[in-house]
Coordinates of N, CA, C and O and ligand atoms in Angstrom, one line a residue:
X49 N -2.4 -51.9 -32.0 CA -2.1 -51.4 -30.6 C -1.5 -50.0 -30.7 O -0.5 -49.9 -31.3
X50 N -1.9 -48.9 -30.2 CA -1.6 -47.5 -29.9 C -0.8 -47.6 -28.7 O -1.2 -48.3 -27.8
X51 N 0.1 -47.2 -28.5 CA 0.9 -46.8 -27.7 C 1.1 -45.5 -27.2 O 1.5 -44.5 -27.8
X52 N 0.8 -45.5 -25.9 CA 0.6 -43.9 -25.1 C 1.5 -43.8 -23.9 O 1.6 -44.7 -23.1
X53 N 2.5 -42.6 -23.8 CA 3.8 -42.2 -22.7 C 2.8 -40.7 -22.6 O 2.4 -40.0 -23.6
X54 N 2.4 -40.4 -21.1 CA 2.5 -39.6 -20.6 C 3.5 -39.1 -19.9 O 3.9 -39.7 -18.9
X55 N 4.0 -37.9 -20.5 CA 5.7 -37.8 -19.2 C 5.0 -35.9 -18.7 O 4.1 -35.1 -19.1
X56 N 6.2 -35.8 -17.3 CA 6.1 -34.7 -16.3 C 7.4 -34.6 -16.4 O 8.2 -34.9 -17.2
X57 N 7.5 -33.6 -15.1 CA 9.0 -33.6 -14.8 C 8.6 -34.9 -14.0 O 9.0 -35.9 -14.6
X58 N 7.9 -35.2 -12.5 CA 8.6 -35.8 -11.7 C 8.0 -37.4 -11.8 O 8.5 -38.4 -11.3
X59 N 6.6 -37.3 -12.6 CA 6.0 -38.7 -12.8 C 5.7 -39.1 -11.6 O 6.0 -40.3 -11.4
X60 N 5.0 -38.3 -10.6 CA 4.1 -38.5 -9.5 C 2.8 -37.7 -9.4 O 1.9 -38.1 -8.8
X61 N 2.7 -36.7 -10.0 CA 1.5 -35.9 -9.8 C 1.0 -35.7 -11.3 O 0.0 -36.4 -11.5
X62 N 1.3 -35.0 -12.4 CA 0.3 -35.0 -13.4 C 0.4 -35.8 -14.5 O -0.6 -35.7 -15.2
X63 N 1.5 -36.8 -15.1 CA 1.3 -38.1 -15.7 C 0.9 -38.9 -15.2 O -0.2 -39.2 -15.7
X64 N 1.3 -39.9 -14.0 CA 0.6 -40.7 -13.7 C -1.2 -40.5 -13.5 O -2.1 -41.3 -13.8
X65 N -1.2 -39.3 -13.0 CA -3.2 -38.6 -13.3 C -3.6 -38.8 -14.4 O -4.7 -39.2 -14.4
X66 N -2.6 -38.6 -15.9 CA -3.4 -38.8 -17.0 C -3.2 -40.1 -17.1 O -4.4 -40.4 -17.4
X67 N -2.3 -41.3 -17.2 CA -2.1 -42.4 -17.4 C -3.4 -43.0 -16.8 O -3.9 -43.8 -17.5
X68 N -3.8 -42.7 -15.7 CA -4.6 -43.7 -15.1 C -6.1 -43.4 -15.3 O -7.0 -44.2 -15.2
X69 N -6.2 -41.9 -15.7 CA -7.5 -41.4 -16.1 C -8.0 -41.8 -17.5 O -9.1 -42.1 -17.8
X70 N -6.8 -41.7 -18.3 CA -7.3 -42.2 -19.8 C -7.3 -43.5 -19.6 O -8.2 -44.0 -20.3
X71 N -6.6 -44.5 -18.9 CA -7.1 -45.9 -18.8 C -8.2 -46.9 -18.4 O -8.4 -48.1 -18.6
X72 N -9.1 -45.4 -17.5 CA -10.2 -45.5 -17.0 C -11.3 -45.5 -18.0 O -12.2 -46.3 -18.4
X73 N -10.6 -43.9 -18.6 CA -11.7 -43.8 -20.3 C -11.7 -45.0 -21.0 O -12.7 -45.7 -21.4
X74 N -10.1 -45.5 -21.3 CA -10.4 -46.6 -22.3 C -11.2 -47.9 -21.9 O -11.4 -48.8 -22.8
X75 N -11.6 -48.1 -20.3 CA -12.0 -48.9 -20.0 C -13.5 -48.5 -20.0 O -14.4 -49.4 -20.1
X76 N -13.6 -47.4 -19.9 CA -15.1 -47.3 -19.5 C -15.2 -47.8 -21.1 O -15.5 -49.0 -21.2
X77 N -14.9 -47.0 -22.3 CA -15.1 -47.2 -23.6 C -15.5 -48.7 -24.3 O -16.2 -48.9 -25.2
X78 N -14.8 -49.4 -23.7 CA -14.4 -50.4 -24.2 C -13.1 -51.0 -24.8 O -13.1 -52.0 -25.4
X79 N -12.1 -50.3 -24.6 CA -11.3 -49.9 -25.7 C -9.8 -50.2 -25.2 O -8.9 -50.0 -26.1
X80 N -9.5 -50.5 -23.9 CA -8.5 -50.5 -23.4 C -7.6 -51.6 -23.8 O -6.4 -51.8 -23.4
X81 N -8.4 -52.6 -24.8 CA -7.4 -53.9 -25.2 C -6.4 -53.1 -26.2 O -5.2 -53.0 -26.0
X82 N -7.0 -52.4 -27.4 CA -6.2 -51.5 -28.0 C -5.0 -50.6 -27.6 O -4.4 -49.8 -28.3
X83 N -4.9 -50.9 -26.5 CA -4.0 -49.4 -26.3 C -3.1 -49.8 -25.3 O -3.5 -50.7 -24.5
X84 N -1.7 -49.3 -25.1 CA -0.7 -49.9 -24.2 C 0.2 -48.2 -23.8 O 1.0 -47.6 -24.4
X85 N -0.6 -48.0 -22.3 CA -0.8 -46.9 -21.6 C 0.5 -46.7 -20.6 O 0.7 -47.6 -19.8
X86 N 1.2 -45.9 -20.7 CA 2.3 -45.7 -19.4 C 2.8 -44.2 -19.3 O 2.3 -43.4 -20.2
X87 N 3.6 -43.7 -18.4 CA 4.2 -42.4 -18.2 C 5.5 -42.9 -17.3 O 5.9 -44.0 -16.8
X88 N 6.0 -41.3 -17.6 CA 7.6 -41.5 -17.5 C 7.6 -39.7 -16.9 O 6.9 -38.7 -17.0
X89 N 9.1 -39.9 -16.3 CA 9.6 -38.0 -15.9 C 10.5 -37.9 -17.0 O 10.7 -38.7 -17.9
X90 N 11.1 -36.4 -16.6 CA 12.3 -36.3 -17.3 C 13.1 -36.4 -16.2 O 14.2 -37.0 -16.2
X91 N 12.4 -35.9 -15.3 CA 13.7 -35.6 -14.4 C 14.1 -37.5 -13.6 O 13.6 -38.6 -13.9
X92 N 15.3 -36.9 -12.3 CA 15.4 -38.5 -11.6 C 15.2 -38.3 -10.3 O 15.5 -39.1 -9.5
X93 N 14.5 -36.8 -9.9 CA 14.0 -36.6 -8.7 C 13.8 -38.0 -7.6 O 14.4 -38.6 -6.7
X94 N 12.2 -38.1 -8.5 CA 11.4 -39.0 -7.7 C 11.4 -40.7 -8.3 O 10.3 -41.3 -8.6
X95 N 12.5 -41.1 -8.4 CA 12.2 -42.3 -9.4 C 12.4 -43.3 -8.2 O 13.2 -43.4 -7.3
X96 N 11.4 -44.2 -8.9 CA 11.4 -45.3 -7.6 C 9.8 -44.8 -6.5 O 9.4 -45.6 -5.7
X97 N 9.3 -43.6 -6.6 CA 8.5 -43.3 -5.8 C 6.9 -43.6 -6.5 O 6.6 -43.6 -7.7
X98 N 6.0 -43.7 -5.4 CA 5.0 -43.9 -5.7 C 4.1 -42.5 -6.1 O 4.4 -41.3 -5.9
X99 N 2.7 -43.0 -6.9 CA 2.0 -41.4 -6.9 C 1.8 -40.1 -5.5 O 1.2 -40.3 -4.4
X100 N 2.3 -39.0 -5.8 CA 1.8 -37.9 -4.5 C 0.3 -38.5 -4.2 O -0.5 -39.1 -4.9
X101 N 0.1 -38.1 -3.0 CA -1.0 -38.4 -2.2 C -2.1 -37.4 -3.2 O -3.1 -38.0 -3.5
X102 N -2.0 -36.2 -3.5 CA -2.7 -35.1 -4.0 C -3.3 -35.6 -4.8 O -4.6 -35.7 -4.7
X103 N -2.4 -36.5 -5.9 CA -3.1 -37.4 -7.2 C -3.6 -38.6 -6.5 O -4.3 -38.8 -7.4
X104 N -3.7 -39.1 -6.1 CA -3.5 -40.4 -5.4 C -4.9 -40.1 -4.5 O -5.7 -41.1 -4.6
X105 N -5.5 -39.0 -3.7 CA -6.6 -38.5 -3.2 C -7.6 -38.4 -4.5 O -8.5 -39.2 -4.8
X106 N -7.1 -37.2 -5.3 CA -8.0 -37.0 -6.2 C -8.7 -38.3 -7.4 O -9.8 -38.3 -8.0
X107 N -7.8 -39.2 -7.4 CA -8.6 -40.1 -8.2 C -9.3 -41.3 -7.2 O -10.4 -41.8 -7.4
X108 N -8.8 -41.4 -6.5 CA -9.7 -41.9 -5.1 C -11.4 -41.7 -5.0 O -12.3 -42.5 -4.9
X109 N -11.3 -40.0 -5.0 CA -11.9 -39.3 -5.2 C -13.2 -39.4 -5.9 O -14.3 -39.2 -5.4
X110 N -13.0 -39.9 -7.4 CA -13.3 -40.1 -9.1 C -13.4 -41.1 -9.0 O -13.6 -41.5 -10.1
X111 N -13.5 -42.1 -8.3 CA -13.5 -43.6 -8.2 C -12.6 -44.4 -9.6 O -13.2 -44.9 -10.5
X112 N -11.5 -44.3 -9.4 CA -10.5 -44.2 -10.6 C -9.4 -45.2 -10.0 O -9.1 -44.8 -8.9
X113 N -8.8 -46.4 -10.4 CA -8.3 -47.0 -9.8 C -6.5 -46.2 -10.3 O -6.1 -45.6 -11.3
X114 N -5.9 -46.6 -9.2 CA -4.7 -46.0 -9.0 C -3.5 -47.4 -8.8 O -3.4 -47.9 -7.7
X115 N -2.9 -47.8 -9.6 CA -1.7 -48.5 -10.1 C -1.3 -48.7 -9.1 O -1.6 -48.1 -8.1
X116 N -0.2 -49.8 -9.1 CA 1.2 -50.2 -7.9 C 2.4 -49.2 -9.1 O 3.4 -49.6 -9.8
X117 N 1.9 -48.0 -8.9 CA 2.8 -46.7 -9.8 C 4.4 -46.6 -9.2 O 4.5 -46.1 -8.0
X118 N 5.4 -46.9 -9.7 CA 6.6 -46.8 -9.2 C 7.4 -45.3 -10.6 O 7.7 -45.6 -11.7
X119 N 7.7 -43.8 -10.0 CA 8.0 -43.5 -11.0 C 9.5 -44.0 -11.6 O 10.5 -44.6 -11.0
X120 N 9.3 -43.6 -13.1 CA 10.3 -43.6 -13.7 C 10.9 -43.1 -14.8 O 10.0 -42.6 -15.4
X121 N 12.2 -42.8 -15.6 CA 12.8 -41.4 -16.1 C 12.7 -42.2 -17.7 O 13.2 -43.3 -18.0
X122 N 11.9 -41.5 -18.4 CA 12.1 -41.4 -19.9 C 13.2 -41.8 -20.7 O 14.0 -40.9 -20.7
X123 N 13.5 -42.7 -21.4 CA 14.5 -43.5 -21.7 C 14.6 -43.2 -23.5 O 13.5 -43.0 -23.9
X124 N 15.3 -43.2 -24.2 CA 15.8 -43.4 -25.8 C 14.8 -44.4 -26.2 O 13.9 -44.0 -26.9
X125 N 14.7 -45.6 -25.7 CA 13.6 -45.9 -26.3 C 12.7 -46.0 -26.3 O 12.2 -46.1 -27.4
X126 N 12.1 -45.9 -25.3 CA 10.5 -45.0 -25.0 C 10.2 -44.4 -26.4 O 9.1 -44.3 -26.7
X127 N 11.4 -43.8 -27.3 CA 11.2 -42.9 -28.5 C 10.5 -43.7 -29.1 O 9.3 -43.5 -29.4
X128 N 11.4 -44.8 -29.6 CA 10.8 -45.6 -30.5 C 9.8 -46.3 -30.6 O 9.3 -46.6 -31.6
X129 N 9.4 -46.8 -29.3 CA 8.7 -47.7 -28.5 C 7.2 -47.4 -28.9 O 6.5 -48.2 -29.5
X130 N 6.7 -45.7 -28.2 CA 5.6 -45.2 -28.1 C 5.4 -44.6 -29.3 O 6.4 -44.3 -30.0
X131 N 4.1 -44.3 -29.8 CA 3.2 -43.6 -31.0 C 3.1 -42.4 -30.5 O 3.4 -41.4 -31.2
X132 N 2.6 -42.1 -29.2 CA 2.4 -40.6 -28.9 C 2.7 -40.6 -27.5 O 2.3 -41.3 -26.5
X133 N 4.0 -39.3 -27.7 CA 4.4 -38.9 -26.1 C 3.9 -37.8 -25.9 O 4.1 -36.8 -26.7
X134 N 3.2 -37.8 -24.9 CA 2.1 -36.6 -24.3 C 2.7 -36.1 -23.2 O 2.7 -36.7 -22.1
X135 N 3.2 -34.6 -23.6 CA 4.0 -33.6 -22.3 C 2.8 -32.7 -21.6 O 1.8 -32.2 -22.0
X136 N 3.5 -32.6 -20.4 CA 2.4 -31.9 -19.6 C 2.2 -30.0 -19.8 O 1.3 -29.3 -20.0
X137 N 3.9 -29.7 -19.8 CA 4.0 -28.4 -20.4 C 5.0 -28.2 -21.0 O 5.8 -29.2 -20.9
X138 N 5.5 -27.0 -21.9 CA 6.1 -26.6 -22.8 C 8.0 -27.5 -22.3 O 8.8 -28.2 -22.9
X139 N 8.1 -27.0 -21.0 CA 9.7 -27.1 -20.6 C 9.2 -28.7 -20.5 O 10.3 -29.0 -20.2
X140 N 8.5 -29.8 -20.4 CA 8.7 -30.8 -20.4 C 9.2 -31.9 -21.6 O 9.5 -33.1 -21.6
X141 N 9.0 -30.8 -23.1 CA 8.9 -30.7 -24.4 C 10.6 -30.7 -24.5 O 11.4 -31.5 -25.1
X142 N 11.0 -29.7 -23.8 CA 12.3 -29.6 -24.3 C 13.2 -30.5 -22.9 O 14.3 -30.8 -23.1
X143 N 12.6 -30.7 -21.7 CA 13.6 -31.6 -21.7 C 13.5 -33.1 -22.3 O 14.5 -33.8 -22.5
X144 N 12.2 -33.5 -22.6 CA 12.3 -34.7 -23.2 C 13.0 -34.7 -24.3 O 13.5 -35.8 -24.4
X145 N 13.2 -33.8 -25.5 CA 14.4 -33.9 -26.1 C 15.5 -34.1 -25.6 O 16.1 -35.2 -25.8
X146 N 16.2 -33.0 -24.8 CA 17.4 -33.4 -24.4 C 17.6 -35.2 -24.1 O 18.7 -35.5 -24.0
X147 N 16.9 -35.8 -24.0 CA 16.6 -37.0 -23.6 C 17.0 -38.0 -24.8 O 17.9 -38.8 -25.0
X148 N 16.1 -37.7 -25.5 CA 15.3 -38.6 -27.0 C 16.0 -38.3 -28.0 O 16.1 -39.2 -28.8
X149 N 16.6 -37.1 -28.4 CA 16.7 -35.9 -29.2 C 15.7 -35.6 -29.7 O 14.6 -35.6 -29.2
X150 N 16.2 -35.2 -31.2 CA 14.7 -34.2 -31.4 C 13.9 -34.9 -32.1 O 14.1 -36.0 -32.6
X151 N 13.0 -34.1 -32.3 CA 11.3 -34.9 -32.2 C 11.3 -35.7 -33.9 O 10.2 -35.7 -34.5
X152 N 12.0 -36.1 -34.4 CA 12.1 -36.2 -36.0 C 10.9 -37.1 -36.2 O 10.3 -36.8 -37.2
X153 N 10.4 -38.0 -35.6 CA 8.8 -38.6 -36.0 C 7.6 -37.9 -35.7 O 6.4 -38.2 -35.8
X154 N 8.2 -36.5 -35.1 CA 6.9 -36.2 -35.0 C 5.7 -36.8 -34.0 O 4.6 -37.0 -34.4
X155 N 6.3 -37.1 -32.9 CA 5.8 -38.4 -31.9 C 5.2 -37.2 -30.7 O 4.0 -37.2 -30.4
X156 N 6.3 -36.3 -30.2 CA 5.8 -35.1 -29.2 C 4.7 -34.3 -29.1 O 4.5 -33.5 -30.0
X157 N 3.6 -34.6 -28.0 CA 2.8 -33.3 -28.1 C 2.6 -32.5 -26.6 O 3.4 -32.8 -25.6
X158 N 1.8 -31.7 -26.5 CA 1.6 -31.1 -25.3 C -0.1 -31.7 -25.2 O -0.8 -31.8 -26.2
X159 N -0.6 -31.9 -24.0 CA -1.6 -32.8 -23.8 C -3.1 -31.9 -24.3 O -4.1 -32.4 -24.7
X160 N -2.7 -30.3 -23.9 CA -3.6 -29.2 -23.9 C -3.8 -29.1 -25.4 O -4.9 -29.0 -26.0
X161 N -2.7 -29.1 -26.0 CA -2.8 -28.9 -27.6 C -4.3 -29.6 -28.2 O -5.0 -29.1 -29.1
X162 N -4.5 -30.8 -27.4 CA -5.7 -31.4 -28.3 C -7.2 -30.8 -27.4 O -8.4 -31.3 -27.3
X163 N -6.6 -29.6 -26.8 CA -8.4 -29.2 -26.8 C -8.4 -27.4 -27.2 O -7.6 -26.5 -27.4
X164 N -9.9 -27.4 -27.0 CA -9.8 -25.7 -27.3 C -8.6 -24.8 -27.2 O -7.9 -24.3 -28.1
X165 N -8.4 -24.5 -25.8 CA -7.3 -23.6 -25.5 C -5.9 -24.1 -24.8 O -5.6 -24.3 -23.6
X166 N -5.2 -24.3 -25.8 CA -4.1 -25.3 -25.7 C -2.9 -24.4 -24.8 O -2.6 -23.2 -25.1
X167 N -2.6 -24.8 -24.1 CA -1.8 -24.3 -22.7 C -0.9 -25.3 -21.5 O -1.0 -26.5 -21.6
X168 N -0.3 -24.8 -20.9 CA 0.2 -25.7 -19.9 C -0.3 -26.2 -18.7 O -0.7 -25.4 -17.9
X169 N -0.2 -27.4 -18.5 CA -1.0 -27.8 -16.9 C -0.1 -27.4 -16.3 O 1.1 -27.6 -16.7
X170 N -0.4 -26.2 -15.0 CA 0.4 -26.2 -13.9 C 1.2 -27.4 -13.3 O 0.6 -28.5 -13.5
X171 N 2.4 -27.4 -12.4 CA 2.4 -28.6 -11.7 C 1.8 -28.2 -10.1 O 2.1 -27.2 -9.4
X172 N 1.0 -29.0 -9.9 CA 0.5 -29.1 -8.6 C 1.0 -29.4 -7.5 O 0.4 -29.4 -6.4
X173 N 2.3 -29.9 -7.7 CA 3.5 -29.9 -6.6 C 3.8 -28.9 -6.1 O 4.4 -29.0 -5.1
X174 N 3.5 -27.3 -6.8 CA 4.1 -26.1 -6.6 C 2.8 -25.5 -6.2 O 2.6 -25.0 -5.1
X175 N 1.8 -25.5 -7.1 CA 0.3 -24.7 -6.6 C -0.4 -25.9 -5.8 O -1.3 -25.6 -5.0
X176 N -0.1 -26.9 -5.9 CA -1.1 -28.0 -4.7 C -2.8 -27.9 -4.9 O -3.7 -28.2 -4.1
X177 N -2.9 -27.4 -6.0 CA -4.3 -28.0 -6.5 C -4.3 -28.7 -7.6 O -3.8 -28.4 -8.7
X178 N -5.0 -30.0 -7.3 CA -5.4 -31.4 -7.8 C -6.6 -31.2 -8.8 O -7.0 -31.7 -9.8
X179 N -6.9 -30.4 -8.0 CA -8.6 -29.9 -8.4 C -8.1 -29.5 -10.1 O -8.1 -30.4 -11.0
X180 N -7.7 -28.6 -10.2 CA -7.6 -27.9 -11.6 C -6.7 -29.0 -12.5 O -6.9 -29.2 -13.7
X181 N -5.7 -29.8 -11.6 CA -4.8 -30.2 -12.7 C -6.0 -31.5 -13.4 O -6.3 -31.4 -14.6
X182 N -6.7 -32.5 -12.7 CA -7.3 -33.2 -12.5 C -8.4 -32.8 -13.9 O -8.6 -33.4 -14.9
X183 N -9.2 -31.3 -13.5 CA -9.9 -31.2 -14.5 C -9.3 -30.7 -15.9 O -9.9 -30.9 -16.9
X184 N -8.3 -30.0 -15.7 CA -7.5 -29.6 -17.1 C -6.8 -31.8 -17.9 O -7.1 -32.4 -19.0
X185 N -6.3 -32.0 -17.2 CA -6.3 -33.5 -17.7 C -7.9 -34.1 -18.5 O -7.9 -34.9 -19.5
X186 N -8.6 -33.8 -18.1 CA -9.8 -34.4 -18.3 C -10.0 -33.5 -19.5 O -10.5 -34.0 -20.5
X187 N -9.7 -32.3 -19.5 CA -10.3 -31.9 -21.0 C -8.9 -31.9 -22.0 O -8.9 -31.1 -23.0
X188 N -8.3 -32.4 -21.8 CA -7.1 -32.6 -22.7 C -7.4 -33.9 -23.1 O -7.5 -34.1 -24.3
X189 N -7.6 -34.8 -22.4 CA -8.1 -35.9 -22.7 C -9.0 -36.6 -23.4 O -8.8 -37.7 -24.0
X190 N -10.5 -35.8 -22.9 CA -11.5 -35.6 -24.0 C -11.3 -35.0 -25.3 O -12.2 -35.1 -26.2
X191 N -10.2 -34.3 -25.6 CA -9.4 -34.0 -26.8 C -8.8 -35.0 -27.7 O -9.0 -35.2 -28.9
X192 N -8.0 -35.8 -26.8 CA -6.7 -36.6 -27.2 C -7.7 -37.6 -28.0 O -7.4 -38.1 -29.1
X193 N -9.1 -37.7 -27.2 CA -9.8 -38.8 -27.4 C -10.6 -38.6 -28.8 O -11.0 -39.6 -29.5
X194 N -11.0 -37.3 -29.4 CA -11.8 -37.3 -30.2 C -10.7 -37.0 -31.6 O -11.0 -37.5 -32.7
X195 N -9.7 -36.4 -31.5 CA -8.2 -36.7 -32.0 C -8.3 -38.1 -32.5 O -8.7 -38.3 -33.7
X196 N -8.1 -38.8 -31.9 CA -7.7 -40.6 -31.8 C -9.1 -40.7 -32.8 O -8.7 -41.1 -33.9
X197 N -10.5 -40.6 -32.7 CA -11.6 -41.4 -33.3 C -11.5 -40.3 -34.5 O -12.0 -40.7 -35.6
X198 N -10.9 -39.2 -34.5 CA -10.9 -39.0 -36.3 C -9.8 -39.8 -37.7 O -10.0 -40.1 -38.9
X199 N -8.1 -40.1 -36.4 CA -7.3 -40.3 -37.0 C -7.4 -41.6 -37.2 O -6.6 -42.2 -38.1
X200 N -8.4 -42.3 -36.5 CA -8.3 -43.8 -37.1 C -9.4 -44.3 -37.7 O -9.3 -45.5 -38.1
Ligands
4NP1155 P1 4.9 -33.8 -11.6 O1 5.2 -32.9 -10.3 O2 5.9 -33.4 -12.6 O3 3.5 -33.4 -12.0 O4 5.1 -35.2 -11.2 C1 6.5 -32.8 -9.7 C2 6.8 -33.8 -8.8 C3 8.1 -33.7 -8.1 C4 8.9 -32.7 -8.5 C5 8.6 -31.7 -9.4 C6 7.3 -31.8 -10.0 N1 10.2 -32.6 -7.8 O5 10.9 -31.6 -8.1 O6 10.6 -33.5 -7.1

């Protein structure tokens, strides 16, 4: 069993997007018995709240089914818990340390890292396009995923 933590800051707009889009892949795949899929914030903004509507449209959208998603804040054990914690951008890297401490298994990545041009997903709470984060998820993901069929 692989274990997957997508975290944000707020765990309403671009983790829960990847959480539910790679669960879709692993489903389309076949493959979703293997794998035990969730996301988490740093922050305690939004905890307790459901997905933004923006994400919540756009996988609508994608015909992508969307969770009874309640967010919630990244915990110490989450560290130990998960195989790979997948940050959206750089500052989500360093507050999930503050969190976990530091990365000593080598567990932390940035989600972009696993494709061509490795970079940060905007948050779309602030630019309010879904569009881009939606397709930057998807090619991080088609990353994460060809990552995964070499490493195993
Ligand atoms: P997310 O977006 O990190 O992609 O879920 C945000 C959602 C809420 C807030 C910030 C970012 N907020 O400050 O409440």
């Amino acid at each position: 069993m692989i274990k997957v933590l997508f975290v944000c800051l707020g765990n309403i707009c671009r983790s829960p997007m990847a959480e539910y889009v790679f669960k879709d892949m692993l489903k389309k795949s076949g493959e979703e018995e293997n794998f035990y899929v969730d996301s988490a914030a740093t922050s305690t903004e939004e905890i307790g709240n459901s997905v933004h509507y923006g994400t919540r449209n756009k996988l609508k959208q994608m015909n992508i089914e969307c969770g009874n998603h309640k967010a919630r804040r990244i915990t110490k054990q989450d560290y130990e818990k998960f195989d790979y914690i997948i940050a959206m951008e750089e500052r989500n890297i360093i507050d999930i340390e503050r969190i976990v401490g530091k990365d000593i298994k080598g567990k932390i990545y940035k989600l972009l890292d696993f494709s061509d041009y490795p970079r940060d997903i905007a948050d779309p709470w602030y630019t309010g396009n879904f569009d881009k984060t939606y397709d930057d998820i998807v090619q991080g993901l088609n990353g994460f995923m060809k990552y995964l069929n070499k490493a195993n």
